[in-house]
CSV table of C-alpha atoms and ligand atoms in Angstrom, one decimal:
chain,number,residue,atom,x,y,z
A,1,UNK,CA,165.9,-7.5,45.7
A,2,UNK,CA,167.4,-4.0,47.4
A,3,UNK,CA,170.0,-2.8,45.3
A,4,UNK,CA,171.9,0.5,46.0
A,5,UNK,CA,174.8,1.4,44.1
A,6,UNK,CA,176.5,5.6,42.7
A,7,UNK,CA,175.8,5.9,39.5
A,8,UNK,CA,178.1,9.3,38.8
A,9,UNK,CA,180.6,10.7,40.0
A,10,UNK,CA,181.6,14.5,39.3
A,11,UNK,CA,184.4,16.5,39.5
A,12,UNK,CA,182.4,19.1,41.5
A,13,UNK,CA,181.7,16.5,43.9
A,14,UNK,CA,178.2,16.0,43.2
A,15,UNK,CA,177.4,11.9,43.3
A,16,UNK,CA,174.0,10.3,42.0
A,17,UNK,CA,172.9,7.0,43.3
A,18,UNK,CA,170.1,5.0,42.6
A,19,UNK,CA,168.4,2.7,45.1
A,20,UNK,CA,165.7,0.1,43.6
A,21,UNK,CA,163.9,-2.4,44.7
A,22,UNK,CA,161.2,-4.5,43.0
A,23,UNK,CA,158.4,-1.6,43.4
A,24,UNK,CA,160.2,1.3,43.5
A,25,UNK,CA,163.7,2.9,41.9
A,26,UNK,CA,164.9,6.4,43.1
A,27,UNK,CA,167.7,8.6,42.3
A,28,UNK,CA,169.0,10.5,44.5
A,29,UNK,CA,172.0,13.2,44.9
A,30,UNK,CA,174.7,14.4,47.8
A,31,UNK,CA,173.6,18.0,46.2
A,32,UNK,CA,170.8,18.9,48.5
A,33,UNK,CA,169.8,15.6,48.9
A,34,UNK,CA,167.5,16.0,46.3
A,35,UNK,CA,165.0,13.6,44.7
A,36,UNK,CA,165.4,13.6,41.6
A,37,UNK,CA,163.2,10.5,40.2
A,38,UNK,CA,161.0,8.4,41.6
A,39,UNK,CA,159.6,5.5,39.3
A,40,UNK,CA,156.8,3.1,40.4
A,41,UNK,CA,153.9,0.9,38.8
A,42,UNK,CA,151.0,2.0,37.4
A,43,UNK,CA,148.3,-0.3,36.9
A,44,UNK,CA,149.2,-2.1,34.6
A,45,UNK,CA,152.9,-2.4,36.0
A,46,UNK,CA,154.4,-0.1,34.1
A,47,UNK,CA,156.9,2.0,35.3
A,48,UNK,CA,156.4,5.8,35.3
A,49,UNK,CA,158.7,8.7,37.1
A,50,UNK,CA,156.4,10.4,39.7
A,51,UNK,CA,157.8,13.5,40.8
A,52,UNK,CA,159.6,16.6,38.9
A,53,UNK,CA,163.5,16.8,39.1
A,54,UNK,CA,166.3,18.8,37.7
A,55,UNK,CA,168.1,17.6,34.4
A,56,UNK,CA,171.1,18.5,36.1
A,57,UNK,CA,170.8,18.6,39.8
A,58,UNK,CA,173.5,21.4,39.9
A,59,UNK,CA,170.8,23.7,37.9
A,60,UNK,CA,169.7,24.5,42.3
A,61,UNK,CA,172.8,26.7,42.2
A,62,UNK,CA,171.7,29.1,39.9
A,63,UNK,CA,168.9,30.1,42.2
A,64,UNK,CA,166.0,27.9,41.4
A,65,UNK,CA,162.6,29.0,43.1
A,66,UNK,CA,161.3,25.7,42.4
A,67,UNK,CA,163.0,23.6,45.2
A,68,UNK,CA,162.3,20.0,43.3
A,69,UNK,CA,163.3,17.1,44.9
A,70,UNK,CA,165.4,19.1,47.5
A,71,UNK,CA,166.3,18.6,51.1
A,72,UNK,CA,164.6,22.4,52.8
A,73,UNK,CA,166.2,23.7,55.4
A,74,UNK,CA,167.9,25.1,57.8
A,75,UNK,CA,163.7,26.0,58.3
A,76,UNK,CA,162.0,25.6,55.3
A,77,UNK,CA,158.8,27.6,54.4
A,78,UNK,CA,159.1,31.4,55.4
A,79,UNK,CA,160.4,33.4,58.4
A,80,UNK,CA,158.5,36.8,58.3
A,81,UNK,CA,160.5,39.9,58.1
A,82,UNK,CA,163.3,37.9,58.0
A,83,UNK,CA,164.2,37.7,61.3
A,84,UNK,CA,164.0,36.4,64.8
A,85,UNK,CA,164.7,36.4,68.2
A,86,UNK,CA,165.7,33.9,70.4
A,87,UNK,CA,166.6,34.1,74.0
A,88,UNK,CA,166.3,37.6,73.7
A,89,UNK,CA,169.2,37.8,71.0
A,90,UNK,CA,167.3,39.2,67.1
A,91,UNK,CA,169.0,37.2,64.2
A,92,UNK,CA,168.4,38.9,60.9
A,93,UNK,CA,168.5,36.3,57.9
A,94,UNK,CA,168.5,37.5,54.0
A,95,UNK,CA,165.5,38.1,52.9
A,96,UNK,CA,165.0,35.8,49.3
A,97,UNK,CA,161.5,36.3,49.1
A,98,UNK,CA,160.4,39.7,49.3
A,99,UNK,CA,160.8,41.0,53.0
A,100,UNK,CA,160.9,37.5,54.3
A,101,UNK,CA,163.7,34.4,54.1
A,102,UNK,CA,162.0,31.2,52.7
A,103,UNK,CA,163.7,27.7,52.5
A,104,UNK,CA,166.9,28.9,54.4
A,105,UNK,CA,167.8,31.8,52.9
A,106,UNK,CA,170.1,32.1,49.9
A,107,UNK,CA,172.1,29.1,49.6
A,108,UNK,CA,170.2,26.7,51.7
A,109,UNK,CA,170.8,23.0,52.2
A,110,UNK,CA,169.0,22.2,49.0
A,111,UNK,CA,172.6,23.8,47.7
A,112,UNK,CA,175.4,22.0,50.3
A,113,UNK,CA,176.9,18.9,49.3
A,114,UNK,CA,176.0,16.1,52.0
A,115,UNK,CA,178.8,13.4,53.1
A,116,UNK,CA,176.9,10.2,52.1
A,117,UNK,CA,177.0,6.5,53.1
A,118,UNK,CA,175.6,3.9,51.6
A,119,UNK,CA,173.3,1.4,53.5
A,120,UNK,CA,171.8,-2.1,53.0
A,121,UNK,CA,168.5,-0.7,52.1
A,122,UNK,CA,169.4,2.9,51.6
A,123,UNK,CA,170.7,6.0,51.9
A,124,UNK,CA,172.6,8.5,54.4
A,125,UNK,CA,173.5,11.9,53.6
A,126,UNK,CA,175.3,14.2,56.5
A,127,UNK,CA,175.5,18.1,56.5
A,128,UNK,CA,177.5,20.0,59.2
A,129,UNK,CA,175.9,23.2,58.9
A,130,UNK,CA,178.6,25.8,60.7
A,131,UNK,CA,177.3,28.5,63.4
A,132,UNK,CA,175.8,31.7,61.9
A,133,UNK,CA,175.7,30.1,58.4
A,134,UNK,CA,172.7,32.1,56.8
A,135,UNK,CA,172.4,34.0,59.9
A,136,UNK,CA,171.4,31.2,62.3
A,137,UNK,CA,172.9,30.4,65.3
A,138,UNK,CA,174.8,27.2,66.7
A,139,UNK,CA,176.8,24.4,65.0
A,140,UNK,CA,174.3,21.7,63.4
A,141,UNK,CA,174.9,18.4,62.5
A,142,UNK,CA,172.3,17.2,60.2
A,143,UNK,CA,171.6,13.4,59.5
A,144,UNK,CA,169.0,12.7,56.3
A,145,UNK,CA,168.5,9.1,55.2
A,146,UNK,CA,166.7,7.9,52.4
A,147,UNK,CA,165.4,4.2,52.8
A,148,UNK,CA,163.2,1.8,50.4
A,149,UNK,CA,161.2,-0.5,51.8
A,150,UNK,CA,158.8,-2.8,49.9
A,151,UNK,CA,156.9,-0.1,48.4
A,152,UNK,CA,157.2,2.7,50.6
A,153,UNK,CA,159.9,5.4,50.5
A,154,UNK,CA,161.3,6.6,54.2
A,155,UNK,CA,162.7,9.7,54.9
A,156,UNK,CA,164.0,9.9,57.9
A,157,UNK,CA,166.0,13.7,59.7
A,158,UNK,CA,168.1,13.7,62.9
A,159,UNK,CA,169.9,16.5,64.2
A,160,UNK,CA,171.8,18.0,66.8
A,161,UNK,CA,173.2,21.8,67.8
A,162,UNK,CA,175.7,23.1,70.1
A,163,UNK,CA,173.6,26.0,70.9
A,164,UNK,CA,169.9,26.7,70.7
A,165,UNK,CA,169.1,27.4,67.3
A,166,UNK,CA,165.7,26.8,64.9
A,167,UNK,CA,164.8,23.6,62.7
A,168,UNK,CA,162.3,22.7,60.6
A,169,UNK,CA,163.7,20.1,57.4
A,170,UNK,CA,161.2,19.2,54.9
A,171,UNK,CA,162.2,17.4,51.4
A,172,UNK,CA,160.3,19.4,48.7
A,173,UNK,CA,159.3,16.8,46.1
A,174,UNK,CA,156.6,17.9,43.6
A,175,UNK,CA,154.4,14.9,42.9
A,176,UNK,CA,152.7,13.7,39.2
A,177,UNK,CA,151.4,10.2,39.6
A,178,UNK,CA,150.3,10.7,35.5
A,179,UNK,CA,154.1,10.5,35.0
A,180,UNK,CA,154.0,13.6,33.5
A,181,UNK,CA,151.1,12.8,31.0
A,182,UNK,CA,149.0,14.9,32.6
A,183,UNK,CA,148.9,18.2,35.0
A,184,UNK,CA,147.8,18.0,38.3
A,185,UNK,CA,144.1,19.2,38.7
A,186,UNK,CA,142.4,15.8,38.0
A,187,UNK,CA,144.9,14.0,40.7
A,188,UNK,CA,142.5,13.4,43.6
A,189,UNK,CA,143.3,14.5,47.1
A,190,UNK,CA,142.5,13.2,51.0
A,191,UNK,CA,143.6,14.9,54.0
A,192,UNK,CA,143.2,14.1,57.4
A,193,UNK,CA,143.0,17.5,58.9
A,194,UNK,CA,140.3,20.3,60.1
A,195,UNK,CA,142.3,23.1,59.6
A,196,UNK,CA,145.0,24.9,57.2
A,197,UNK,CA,147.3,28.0,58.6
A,198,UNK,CA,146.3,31.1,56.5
A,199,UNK,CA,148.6,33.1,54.6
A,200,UNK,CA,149.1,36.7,53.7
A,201,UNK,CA,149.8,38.5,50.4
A,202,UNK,CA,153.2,37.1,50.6
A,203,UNK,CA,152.5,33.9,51.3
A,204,UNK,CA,153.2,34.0,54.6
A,205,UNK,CA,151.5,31.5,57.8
A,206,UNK,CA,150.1,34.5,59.4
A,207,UNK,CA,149.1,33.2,62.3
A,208,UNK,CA,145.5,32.8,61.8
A,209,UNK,CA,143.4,29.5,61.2
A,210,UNK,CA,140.7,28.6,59.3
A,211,UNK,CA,138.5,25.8,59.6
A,212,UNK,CA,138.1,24.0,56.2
A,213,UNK,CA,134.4,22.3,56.7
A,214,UNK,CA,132.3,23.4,53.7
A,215,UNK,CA,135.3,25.4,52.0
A,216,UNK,CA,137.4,24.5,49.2
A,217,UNK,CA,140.3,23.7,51.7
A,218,UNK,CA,138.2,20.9,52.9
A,219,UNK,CA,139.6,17.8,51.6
A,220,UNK,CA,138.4,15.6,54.6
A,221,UNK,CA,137.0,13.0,51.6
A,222,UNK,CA,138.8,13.2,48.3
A,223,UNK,CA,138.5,15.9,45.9
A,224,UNK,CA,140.1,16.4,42.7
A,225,UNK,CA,142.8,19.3,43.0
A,226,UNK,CA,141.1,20.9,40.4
A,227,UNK,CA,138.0,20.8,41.6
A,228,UNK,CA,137.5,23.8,43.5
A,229,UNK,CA,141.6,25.8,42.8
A,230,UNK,CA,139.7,28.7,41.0
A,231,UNK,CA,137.0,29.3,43.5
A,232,UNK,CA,136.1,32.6,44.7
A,233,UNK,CA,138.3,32.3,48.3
A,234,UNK,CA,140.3,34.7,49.9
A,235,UNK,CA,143.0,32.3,50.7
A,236,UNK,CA,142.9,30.7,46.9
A,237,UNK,CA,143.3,34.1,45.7
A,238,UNK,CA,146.3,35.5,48.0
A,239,UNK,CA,148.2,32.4,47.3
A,240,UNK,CA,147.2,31.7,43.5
A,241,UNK,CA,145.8,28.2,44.5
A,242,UNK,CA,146.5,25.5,47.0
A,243,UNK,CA,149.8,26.5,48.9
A,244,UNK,CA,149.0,26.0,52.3
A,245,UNK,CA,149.9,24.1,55.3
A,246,UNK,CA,147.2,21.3,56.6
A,247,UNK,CA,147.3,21.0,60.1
A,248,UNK,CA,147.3,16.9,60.2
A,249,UNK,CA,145.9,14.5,63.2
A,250,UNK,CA,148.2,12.8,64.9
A,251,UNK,CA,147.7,9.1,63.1
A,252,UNK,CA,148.7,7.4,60.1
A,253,UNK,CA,148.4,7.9,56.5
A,254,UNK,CA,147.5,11.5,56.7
A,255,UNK,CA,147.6,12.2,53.1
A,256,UNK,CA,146.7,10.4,49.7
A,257,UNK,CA,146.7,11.1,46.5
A,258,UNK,CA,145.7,9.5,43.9
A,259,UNK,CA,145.7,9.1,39.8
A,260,UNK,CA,142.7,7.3,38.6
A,261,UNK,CA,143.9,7.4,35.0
A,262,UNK,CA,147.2,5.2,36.3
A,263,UNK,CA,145.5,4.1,39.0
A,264,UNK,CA,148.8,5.4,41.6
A,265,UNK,CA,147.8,6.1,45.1
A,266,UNK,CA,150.2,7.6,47.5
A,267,UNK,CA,149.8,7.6,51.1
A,268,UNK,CA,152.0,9.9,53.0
A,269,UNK,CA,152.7,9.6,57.1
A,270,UNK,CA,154.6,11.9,58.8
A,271,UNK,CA,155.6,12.8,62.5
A,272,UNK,CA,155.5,16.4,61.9
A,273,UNK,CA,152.5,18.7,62.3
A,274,UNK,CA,151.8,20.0,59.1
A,275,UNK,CA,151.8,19.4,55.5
A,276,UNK,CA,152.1,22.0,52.9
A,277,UNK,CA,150.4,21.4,50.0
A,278,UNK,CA,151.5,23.7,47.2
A,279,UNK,CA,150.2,23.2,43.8
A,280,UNK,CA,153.3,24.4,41.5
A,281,UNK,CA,151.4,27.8,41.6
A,282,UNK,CA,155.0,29.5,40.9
A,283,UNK,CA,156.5,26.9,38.3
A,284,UNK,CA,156.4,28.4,34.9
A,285,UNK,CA,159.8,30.0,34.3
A,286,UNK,CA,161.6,27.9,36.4
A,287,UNK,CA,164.7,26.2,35.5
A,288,UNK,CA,164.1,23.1,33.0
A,289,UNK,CA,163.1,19.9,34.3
A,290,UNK,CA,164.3,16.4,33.1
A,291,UNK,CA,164.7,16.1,29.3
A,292,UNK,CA,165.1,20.2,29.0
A,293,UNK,CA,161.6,20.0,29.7
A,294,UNK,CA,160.8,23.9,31.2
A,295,UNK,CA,157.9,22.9,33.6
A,296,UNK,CA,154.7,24.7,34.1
A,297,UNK,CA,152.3,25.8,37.1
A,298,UNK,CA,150.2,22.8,38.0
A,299,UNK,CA,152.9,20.4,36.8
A,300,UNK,CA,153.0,18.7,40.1
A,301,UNK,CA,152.1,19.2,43.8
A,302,UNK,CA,154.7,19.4,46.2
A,303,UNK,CA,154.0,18.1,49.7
A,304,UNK,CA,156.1,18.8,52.4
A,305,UNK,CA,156.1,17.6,55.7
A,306,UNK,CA,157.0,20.4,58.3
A,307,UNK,CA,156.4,22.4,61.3
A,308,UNK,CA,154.0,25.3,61.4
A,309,UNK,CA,155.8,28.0,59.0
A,310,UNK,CA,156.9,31.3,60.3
A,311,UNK,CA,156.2,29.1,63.7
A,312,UNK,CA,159.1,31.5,65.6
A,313,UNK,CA,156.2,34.2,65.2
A,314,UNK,CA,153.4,32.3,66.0
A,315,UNK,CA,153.6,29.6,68.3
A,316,UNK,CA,153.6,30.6,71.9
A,317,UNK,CA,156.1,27.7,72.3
A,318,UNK,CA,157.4,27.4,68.7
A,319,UNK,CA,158.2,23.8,67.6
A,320,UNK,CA,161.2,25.0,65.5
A,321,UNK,CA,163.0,25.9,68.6
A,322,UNK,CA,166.4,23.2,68.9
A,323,UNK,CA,167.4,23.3,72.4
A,324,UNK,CA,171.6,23.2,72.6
A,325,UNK,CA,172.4,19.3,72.7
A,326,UNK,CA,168.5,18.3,72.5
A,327,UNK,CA,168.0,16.0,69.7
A,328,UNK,CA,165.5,16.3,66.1
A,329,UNK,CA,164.1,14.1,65.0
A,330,UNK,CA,161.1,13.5,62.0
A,331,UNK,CA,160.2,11.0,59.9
A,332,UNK,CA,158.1,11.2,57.0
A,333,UNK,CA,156.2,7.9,54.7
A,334,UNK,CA,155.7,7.6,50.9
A,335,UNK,CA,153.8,4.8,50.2
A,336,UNK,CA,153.2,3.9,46.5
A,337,UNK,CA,150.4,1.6,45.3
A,338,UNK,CA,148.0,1.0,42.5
A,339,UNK,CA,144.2,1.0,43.0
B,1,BGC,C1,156.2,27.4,49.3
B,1,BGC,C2,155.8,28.2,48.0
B,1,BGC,C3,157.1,28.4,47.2
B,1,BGC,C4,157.7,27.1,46.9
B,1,BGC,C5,158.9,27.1,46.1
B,1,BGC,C6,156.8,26.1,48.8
B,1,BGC,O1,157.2,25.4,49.9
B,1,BGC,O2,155.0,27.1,50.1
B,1,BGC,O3,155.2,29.4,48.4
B,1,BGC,O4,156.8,29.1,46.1
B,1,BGC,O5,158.0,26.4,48.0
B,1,BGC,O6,159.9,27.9,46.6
């Protein structure tokens, strides 16, 4: 039985709502649309909350690195140098993360509250981004909607400008299928890709490729995480572990992941091009997670389904270009079961 119902309402106008079904119960905010728990089964039917969240969701306006749970955007990942041009016009954003703007500068969408509306089986948050807000041009109306269904978690992003402007909305939910018993580097990984976009010292998609056969990027068949993370690679080293964007096929269930302890599997399908896989590299000293828990590198992997990052300096005929009027759209699968 789909149930969604608010379960708080604030003063500051932040709202959490909970929508459940019989495999899967999520909480969910108007602040940033974040994700802030996910419960599903483990093996033996239990219940256990797989991903990291605030404790309070409102902890994102103190300037959290960490991005849990949150709705990325206006582009998410990084914008090199901090600045682009478009139709021959340069748009200089803050730079937040060293000389380059990452997740939408400095108070991106993980920190507007969304209008929401409650569906049958979900979700709808709504975001009027105004023109120039963190240096990006056009007015854009942003549509995010949450859905359950059976056991699979939908997110689903519409959106629409009134000039040409860039795009690129991922939600940034960190992952534990251990429920938090456990770190990361035993969770096992699949990915159906060939190739990952390199970074620089910063982080940043450089605009170079690598081919992952016979590296420790290659996660064609599954791998633990922490199989090969501490492996003498370049691309391990510049980024302190896995925090990378796979470039994914075209097809379904791109990614899994899976918990043999619990026995969890998630199996993630996106429309997008890419998923990032970051492995919490960055965690420790980040604000405290649920239960004034402070969370620690390798507490959980995030992976976020996205364009190519810094795309506006790479691609010849970058995705994250929004024509005026033209409509985006991206959906993106969670599917949770037990194996
Ligand atoms: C990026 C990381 C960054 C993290 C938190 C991820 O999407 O790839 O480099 O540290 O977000 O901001």
């Amino acid at each position: 039985m789909m149930k969604v119902r608010m379960i708080e309402q604030r003063d500051n106008g932040v709202c959490l709502f909970e929508l459940k079904n019989d495999e899967i119960k999520v909480i969910t905010s108007n602040l940033g649309c974040h994700v802030l728990s996910v419960f599903t089964k483990d093996r033996e039917g239990n219940f256990g909350d797989v991903v990291l969240g605030f404790e309070n969701v409102e902890d994102c306006w103190h300037g959290d690195g960490s991005y849990m749970g949150a709705i990325a955007g206006r582009v998410a990942n990084r914008i090199g140098d901090a600045k682009f041009e478009l139709n021959g016009k340069t748009y200089e954003l803050a730079a937040n993360n060293g000389k380059n703007s990452l997740h939408g500068g400095i108070k991106g969408f993980n920190q507007k509250i969304f209008k929401y509306k409650l569906l049958e089986d979900g979700i709808r948050f709504i975001y009027l981004s105004p023109d120039m807000e963190e240096g990006y041009p056009g007015n854009l109306y942003l549509k995010v909607v949450y859905r359950l269904c059976d056991n699979t978690l939908k997110m689903e992003y519409e959106a629409v400008s009134d000039q040409d402007t860039l795009i690129n909305i991922t939600n940034h939910s960190y992952f534990n299928l251990s429920a938090g018993k456990d770190k990361i580097y035993h969770h096992q990984l699949k990915v159906k890709a060939d190739e990952i976009a390199c970074v620089d010292e910063n982080c940043l998609a450089n605009g170079t490729f690598l081919k992952i056969e016979n590296t420790p990027f290659d996660f064609k068949e599954f791998h633990e995480i922490g199989e090969r993370i501490n492996d003498d690679h370049e691309q391990l080293k510049l980024a302190g572990g896995y925090d990378h964007s796979f470039m994914v096929k075209d097809e379904e269930d791109q990614l899994i992941l899976y918990d043999k302890e619990t026995g969890r599997k998630l199996t993630m399908t996106t429309t997008l091009p890419c998923i990032q896989v970051y492995t919490g590299n960055f965690l420790s000293g980040g604000c405290n997670g649920k239960g004034g828990k402070p969370y620690e590198n390798r507490d959980g992997v995030a992976l976020e389904a996205q364009f190519l990052p810094n795309s506006i300096h790479i691609e010849k005929e970058p995705k994250v270009i929004l024509r005026k009027g033209e409509e985006y759209e991206a959906v993106t699968t969670y599917r949770f079961e037990v194996e």
